[in-house]
Short mmCIF file of C-alpha atoms in Angstrom, two decimals:
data_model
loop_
_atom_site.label_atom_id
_atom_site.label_comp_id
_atom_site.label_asym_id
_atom_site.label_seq_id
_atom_site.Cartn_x
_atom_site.Cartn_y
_atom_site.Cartn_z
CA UNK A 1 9.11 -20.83 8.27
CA UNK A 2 6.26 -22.86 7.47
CA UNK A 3 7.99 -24.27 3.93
CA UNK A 4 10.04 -26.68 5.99
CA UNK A 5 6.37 -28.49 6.77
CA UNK A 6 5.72 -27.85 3.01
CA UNK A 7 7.26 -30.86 1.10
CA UNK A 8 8.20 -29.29 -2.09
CA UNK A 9 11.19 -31.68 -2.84
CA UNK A 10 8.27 -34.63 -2.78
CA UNK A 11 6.95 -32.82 -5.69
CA UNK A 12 10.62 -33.27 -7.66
CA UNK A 13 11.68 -29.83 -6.86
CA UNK A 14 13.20 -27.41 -4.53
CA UNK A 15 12.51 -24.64 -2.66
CA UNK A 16 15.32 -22.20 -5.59
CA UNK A 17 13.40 -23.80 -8.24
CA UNK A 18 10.34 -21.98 -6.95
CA UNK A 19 12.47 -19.03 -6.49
CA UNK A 20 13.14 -19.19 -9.91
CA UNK A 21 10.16 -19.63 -11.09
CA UNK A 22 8.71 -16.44 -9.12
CA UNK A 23 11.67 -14.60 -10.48
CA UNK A 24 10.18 -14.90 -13.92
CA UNK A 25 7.24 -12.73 -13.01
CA UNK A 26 9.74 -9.76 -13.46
CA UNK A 27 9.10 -10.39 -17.07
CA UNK A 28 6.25 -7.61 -17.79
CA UNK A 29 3.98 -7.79 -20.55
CA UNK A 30 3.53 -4.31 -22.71
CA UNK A 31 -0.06 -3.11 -22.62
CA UNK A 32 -1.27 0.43 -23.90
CA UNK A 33 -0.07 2.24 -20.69
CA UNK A 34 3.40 0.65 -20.80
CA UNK A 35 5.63 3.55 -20.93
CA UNK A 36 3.09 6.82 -20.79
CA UNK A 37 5.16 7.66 -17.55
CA UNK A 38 8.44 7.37 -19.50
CA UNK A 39 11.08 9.91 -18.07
CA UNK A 40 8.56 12.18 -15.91
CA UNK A 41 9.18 12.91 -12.22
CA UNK A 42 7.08 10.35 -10.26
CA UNK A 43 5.37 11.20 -6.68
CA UNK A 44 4.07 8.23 -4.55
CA UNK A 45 1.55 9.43 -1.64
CA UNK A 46 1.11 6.57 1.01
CA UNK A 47 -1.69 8.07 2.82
CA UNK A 48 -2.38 6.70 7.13
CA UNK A 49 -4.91 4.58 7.40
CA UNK A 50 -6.87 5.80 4.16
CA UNK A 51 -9.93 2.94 3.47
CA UNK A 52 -11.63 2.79 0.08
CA UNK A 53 -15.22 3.35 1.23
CA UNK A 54 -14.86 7.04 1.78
CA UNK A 55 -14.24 7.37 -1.86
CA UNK A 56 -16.65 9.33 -3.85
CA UNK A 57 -18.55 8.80 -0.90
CA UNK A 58 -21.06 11.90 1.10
CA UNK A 59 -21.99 11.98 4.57
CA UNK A 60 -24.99 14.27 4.72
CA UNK A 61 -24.75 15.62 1.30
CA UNK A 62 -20.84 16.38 2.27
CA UNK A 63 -18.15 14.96 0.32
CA UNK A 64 -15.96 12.89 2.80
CA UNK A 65 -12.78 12.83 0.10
CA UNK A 66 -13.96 15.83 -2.58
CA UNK A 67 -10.14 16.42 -3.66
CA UNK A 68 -9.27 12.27 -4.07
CA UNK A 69 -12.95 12.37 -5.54
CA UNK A 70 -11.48 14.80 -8.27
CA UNK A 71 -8.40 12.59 -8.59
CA UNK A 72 -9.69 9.49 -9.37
CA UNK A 73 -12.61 11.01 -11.65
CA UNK A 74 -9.75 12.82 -13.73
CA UNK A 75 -9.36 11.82 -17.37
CA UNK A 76 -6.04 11.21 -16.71
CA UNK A 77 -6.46 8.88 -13.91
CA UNK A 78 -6.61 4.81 -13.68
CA UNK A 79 -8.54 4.24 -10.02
CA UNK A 80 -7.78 0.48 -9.06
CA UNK A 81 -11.40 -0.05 -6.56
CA UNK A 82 -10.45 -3.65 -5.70
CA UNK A 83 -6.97 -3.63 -4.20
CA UNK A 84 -5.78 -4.65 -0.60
CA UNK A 85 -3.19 -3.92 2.15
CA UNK A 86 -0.70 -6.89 2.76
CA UNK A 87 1.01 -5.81 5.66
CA UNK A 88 2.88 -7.56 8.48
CA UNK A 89 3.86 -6.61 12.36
CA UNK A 90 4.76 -3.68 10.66
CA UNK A 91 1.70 -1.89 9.51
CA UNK A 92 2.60 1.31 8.22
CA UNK A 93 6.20 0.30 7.50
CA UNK A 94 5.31 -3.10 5.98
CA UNK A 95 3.01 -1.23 3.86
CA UNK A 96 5.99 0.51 2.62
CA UNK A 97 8.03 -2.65 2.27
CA UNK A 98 5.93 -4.73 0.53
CA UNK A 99 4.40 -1.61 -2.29
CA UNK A 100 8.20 -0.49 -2.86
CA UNK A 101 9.57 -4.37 -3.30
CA UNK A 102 6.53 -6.75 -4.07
CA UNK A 103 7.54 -9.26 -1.47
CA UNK A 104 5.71 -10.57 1.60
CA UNK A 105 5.93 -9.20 4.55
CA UNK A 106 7.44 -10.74 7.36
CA UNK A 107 5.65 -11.80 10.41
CA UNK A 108 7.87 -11.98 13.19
CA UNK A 109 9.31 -8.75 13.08
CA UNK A 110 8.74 -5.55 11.33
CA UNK A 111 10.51 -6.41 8.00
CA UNK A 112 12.53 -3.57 8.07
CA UNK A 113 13.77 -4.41 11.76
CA UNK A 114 14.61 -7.90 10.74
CA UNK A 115 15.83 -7.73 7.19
CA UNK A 116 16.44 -3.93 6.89
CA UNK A 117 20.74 -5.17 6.49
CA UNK A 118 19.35 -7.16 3.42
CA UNK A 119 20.07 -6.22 -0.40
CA UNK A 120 16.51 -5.12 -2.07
CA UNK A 121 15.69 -4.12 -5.58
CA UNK A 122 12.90 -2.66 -5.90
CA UNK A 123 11.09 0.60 -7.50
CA UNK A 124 13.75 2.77 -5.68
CA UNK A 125 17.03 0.91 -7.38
CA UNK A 126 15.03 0.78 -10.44
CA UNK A 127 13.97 4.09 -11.14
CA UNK A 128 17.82 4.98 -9.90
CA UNK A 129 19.16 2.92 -12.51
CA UNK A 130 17.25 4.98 -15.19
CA UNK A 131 18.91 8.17 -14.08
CA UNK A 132 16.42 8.88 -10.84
CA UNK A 133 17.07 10.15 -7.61
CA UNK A 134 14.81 8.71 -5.24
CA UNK A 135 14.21 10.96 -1.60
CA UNK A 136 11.77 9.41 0.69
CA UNK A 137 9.44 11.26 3.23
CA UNK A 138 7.88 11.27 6.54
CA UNK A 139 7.25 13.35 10.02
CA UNK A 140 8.17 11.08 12.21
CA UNK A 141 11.62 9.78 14.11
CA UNK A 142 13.81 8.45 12.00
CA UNK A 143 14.86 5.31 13.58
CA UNK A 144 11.31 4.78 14.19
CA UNK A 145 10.89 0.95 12.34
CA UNK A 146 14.47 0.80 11.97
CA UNK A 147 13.99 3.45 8.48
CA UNK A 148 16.88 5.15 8.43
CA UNK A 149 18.93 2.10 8.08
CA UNK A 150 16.38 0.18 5.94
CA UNK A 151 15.64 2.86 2.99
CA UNK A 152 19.47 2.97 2.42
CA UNK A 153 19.36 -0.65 1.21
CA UNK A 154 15.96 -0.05 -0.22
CA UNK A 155 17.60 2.57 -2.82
CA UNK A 156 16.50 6.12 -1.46
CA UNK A 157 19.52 8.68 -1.72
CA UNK A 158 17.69 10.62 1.36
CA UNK A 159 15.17 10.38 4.05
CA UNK A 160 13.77 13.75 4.81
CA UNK A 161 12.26 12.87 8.61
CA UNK A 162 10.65 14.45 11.61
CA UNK A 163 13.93 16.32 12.45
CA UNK A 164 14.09 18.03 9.29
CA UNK A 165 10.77 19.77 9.57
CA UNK A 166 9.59 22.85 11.50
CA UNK A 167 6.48 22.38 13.55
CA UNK A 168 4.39 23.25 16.55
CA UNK A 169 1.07 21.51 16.31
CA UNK A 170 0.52 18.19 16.13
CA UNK A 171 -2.53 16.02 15.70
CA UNK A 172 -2.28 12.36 17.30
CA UNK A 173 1.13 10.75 16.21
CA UNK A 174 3.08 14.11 15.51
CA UNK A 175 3.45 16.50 12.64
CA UNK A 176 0.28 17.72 11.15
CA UNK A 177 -0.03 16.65 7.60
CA UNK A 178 -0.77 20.48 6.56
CA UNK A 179 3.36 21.29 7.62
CA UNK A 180 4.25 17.69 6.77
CA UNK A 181 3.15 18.22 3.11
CA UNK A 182 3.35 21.89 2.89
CA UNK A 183 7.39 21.38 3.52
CA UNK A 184 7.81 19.12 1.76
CA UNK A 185 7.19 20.92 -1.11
CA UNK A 186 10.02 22.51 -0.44
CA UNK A 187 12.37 19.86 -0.94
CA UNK A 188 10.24 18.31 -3.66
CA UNK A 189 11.76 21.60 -5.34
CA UNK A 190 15.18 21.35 -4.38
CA UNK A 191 14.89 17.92 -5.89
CA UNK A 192 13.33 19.13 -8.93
CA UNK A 193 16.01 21.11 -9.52
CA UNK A 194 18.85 19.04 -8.50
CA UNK A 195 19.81 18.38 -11.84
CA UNK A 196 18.09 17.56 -15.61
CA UNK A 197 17.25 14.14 -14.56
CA UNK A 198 13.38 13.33 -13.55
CA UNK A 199 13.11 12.43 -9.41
CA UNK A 200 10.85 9.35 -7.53
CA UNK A 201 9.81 11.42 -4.07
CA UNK A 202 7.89 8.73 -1.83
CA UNK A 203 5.47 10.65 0.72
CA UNK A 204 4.26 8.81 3.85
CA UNK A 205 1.69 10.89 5.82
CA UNK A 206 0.63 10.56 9.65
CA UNK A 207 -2.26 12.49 10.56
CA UNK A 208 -4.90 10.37 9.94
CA UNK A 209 -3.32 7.69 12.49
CA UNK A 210 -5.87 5.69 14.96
CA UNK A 211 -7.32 7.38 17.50
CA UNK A 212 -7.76 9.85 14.48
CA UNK A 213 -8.18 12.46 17.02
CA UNK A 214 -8.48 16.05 14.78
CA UNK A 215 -8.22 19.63 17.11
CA UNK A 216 -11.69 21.24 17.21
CA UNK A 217 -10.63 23.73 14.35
CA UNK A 218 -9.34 21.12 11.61
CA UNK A 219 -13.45 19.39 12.12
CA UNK A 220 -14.96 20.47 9.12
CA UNK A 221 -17.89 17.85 8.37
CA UNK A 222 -21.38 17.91 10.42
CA UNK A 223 -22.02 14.86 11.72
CA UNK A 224 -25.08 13.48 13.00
CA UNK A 225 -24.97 13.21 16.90
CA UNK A 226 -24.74 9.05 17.07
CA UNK A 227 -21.24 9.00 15.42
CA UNK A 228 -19.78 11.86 17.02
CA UNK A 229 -16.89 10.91 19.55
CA UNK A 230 -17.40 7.45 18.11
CA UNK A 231 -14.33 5.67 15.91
CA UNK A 232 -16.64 6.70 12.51
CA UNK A 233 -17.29 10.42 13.47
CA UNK A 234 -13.18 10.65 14.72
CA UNK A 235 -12.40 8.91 11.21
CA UNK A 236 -14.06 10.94 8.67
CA UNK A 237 -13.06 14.12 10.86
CA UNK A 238 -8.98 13.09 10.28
CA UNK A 239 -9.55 11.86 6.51
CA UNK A 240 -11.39 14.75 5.29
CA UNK A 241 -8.40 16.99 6.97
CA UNK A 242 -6.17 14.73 4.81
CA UNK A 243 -8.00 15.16 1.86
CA UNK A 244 -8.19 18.91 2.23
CA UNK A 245 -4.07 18.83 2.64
CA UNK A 246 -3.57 16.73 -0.41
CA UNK A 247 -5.92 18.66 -2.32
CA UNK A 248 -3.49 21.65 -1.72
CA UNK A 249 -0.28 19.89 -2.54
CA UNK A 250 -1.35 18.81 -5.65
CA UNK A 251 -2.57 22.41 -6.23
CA UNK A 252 1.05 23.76 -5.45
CA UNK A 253 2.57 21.56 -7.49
CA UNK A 254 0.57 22.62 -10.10
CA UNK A 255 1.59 26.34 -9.07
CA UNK A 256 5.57 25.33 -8.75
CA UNK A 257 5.19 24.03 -12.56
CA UNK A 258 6.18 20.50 -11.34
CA UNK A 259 2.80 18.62 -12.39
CA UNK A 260 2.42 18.63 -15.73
CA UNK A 261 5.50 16.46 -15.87
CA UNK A 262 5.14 14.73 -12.83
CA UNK A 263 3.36 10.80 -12.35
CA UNK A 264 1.47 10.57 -9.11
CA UNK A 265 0.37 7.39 -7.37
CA UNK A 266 -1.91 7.70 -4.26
CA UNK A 267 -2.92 4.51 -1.51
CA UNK A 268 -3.79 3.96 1.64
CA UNK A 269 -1.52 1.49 4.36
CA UNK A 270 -3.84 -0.37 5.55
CA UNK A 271 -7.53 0.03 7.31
CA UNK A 272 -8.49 2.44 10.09
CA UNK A 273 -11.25 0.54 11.56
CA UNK A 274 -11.46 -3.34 12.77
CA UNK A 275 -14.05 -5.66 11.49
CA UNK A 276 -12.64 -7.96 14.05
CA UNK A 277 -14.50 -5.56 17.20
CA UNK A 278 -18.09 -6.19 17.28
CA UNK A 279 -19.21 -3.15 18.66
CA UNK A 280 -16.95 -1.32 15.53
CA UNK A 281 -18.18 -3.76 12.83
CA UNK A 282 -21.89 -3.13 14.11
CA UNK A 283 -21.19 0.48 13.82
CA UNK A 284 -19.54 0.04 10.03
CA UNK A 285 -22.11 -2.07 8.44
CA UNK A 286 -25.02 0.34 9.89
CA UNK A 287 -23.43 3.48 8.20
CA UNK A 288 -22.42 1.49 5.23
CA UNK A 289 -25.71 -0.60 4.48
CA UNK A 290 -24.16 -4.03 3.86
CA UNK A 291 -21.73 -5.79 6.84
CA UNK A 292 -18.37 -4.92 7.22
CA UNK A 293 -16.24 -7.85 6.73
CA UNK A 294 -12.69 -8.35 6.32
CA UNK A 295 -12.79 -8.10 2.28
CA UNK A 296 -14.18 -4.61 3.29
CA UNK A 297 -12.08 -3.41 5.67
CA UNK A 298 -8.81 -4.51 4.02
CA UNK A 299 -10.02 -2.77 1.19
CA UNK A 300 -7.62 0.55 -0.10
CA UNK A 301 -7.53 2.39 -2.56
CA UNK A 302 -5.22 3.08 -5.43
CA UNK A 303 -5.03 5.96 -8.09
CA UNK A 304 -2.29 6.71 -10.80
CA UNK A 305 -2.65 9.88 -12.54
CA UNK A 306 -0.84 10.45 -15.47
CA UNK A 307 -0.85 14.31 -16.51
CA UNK A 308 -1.75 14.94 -20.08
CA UNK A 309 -3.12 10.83 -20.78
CA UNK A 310 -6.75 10.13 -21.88
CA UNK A 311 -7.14 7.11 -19.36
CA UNK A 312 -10.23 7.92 -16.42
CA UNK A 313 -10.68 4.35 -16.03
CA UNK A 314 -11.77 2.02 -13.17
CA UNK A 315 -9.66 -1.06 -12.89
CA UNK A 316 -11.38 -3.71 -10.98
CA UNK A 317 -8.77 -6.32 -11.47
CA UNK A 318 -8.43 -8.05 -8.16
CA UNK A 319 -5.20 -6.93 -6.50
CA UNK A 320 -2.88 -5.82 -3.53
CA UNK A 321 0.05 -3.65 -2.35
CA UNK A 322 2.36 -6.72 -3.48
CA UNK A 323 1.04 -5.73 -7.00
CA UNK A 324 2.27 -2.06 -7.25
CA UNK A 325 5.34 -2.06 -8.24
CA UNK A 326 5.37 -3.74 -11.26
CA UNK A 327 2.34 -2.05 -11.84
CA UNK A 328 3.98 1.36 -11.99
CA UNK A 329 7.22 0.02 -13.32
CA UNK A 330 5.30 -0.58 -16.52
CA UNK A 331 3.63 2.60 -16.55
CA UNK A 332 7.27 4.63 -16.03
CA UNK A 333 8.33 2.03 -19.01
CA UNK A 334 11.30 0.39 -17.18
CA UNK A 335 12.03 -3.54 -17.55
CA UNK A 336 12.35 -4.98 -14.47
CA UNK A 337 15.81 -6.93 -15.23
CA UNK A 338 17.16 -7.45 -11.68
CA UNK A 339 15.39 -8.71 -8.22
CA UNK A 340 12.15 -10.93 -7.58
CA UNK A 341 8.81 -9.82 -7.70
CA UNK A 342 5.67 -11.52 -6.15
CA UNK A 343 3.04 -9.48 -7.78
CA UNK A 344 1.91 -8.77 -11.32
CA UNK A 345 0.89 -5.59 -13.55
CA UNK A 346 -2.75 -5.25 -12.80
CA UNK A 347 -3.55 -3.10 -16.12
CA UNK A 348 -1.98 -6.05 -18.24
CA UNK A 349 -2.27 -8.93 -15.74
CA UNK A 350 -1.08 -12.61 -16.87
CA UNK A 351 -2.78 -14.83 -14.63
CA UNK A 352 -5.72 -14.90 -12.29
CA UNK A 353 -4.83 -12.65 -9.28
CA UNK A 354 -5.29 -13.61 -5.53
CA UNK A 355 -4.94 -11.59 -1.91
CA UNK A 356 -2.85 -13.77 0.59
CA UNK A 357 -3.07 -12.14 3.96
CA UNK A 358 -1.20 -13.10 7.43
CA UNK A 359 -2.76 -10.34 9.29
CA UNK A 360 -6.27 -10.78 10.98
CA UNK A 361 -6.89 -13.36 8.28
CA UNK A 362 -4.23 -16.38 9.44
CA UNK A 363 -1.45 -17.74 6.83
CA UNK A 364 -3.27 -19.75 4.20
CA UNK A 365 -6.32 -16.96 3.96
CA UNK A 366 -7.18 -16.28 0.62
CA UNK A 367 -9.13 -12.88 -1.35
CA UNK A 368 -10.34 -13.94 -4.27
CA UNK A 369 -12.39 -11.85 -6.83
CA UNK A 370 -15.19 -13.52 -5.81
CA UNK A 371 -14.67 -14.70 -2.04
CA UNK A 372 -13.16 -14.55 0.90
CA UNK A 373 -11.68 -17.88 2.60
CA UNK A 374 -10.96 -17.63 6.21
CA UNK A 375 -8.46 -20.33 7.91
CA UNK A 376 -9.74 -20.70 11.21
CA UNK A 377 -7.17 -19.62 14.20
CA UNK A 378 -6.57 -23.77 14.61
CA UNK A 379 -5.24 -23.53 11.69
CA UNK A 380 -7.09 -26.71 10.57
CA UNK A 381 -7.95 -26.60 6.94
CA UNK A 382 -11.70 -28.20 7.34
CA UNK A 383 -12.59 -25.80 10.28
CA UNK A 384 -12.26 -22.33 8.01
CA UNK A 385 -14.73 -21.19 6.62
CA UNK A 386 -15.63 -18.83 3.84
CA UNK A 387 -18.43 -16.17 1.83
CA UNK A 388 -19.31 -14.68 -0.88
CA UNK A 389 -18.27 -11.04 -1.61
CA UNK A 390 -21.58 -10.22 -2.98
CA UNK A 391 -23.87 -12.38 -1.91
CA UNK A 392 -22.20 -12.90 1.85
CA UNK A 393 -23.48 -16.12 1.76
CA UNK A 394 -21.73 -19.32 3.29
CA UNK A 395 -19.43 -21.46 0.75
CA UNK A 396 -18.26 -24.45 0.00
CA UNK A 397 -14.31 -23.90 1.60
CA UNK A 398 -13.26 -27.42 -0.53
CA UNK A 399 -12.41 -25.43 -3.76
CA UNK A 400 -10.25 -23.33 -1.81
CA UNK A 401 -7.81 -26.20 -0.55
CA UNK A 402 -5.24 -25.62 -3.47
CA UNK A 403 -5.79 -22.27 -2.93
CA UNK A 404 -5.16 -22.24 0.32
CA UNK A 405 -1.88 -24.31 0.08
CA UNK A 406 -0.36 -21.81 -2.69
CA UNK A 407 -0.77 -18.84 -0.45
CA UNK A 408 1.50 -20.81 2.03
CA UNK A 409 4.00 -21.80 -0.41
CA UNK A 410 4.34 -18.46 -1.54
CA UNK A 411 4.64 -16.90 1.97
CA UNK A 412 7.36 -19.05 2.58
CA UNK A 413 9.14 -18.70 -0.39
CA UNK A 414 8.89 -15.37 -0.04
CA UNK A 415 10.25 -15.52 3.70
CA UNK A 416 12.65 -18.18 2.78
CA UNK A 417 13.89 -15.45 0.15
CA UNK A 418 14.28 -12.71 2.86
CA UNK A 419 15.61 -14.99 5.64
CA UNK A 420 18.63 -15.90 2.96
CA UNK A 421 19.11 -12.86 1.42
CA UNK A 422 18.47 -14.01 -2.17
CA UNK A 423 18.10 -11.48 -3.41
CA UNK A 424 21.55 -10.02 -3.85
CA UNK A 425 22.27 -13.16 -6.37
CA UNK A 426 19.33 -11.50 -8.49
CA UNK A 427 20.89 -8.28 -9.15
CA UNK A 428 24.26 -8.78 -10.52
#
């Protein structure tokens, strides 16, 4: 861990007086959606590889994402257009980690492989102790990322996995996400009606995995003949079958009378296409009009609908998958008394926010609002470099070196947290 080269005791402190500090961050300031979730049923949809440029965006006059479209143009939704993955070795799973706990990701082993023994508190153990049950969901093997063991200690009372689902198609990685989410409706309702008290279900979907490969009968949009059998075409094929399937959950749970009383929170784990390969980035900035860079690709979105609120607002507070949890936490309404948060609410934020990735973008990298800063694979402070999110102009990298060193510091930290199992003194 990189906080052993980080000389935090020169600066008359140690490395639990940071922890400390960060633990402070749990305290949540009330804003006028604190609470509207308060004692509904909540439903978290982490959707494979879903980017935010396909929102509310047509490919020859067809809508790409025309049921997330509908979502995030709802009256009662808040769509958050500048938030980031943050994931580690573990993609997918690290996405998982990091949204459900709002700590860093590790980056020598999947985090749920290396720490999955660890005590966590996060929005599982929350929402369980205000009368929850929290099931989590996904088609594939269970031991796959070491989940079976890790969502225990994570707080879910049940993982519904590959082996509890009937299928015989698949698409790429396994299940299709039509029988993926069309069954798992059917626990959703055996949930529902477990008991009086409201339920957290957390979805994980798989179709739209890379190669995005989608069977010749689930290729609904025309394409024009350069991006067909290219990474694009396959893309937008697998996300608009996605979109399609979601559509229809939401409409059955609409149908089962779960909805109305139901929060649902929608992202994607991380980005589908590389800005990294130059024949891919080529591709990406042609079809999109500007160049496809890593603030770009990184890019995800996030929606939180809220049944029955006045809200259809855009939130373009700077932010990442380290900042959902306390984000919905103060939307459900429920103090965050135990564990250690990283991240902030991004409808009431109390400081200026930053992105600090590890992956493609080296330890140090920094997302700002208005830039991205780049440490160069040396790791050498004066050889990064840096641009302008708008402009994509060259700048000056100096006014990033404090920057730069914070988004070490709290790396570290955070691993030094995970490494020593902290957290388990935070939750007594």
């Amino acid at each position: 861990s990189q906080i052993r080269d980080y000389d935090v005791e020169a600066r008359g402190i140690t490395i639990d007086d940071l922890v400390k500090k960060i633990s402070l961050r749990r305290e949540l300031k009330d804003g006028e959606f604190t609470g509207i979730g308060r004692d509904k049923n909540l439903i978290v949809l982490q959707v494979e590889a879903l980017q935010d440029f396909v929102i509310n965006r047509s490919y020859l006059g067809q809508e790409i994402t025309p049921n997330l479209n509908r979502l995030v143009n709802d009256s009662a939704s808040i769509y958050f257009d500048n938030y980031f993955q943050l994931v580690g070795r573990g993609n997918t799973s690290d996405a998982e980690f990091v949204s459900q706990n709002s700590l860093h990701p590790s980056m020598n082993e999947p985090t749920y492989i290396q720490y999955g023994d660890n005590t966590f508190y996060g929005l599982p153990w929350l929402l369980r102790d205000n009368g929850y049950t929290s099931w989590v969901f996904h088609g594939y093997e269970r031991e796959y990322w070491n989940r079976d063991n890790a969502y225990v200690n994570l707080g879910f009372e049940r993982f519904i996995a590959e082996d509890n689902f009937q299928f015989e198609d698949i698409a790429g990685f396994g299940i299709k996400d039509e029988d993926f989410l069309g069954q798992s409706l059917d626990y959703i309702r055996e949930l529902h009606n477990l008991n009086d008290n409201p339920f957290y279900a957390f979805l994980i979907t798989l179709t739209s995995h890379t190669p995005f490969y989608m069977p010749q009968e689930d290729q609904h949009l025309v394409l024009l003949e350069e991006h067909v059998d290219t990474i694009l075409g396959d893309y937008l094929q697998s996300i608009h079958y996605v979109d399609r399937e979601l559509g229809n959950f939401i409409q059955s749970l609409k149908d089962e009378g779960i909805y109305e009383d139901t929060v649902i929170a929608l992202y994607g784990d991380h980005f589908a296409i590389s800005s990294t390969d130059e024949e891919y980035k080529e591709l990406m900035t042609d079809f999109l009009g500007y160049e496809y860079d890593f603030d770009e690709m990184m890019n995800i979105p996030l929606m939180i609908h809220v049944p029955g609120e006045e809200l259809g607002l855009i939130n373009s507070n700077l932010g990442s998958q380290i900042d959902f949890y306390p984000t919905i936490a103060n939307i459900m309404g429920y103090k965050l008394v135990k564990g250690i948060i990283f991240g902030q609410d991004l409808n009431n934020p109390t400081s200026s926010n930053y992105v600090f990735p590890q992956t493609y973008m080296h330890i140090g990298s920094v997302i700002s609002k208005e830039d991205v800063f780049v440490v160069s694979k040396d790791l050498v402070f004066e050889h990064s470099s840096g641009f302008n999110r708008t402009s994509r102009e060259p700048i000056d990298i100096k006014k990033y070196r404090g920057l730069n060193r914070k988004a070490i510091e709290e790396i570290n930290i955070s691993n030094y947290i995970l490494e020593n199992n902290i957290i388990r003194e935070y939750v007594r």
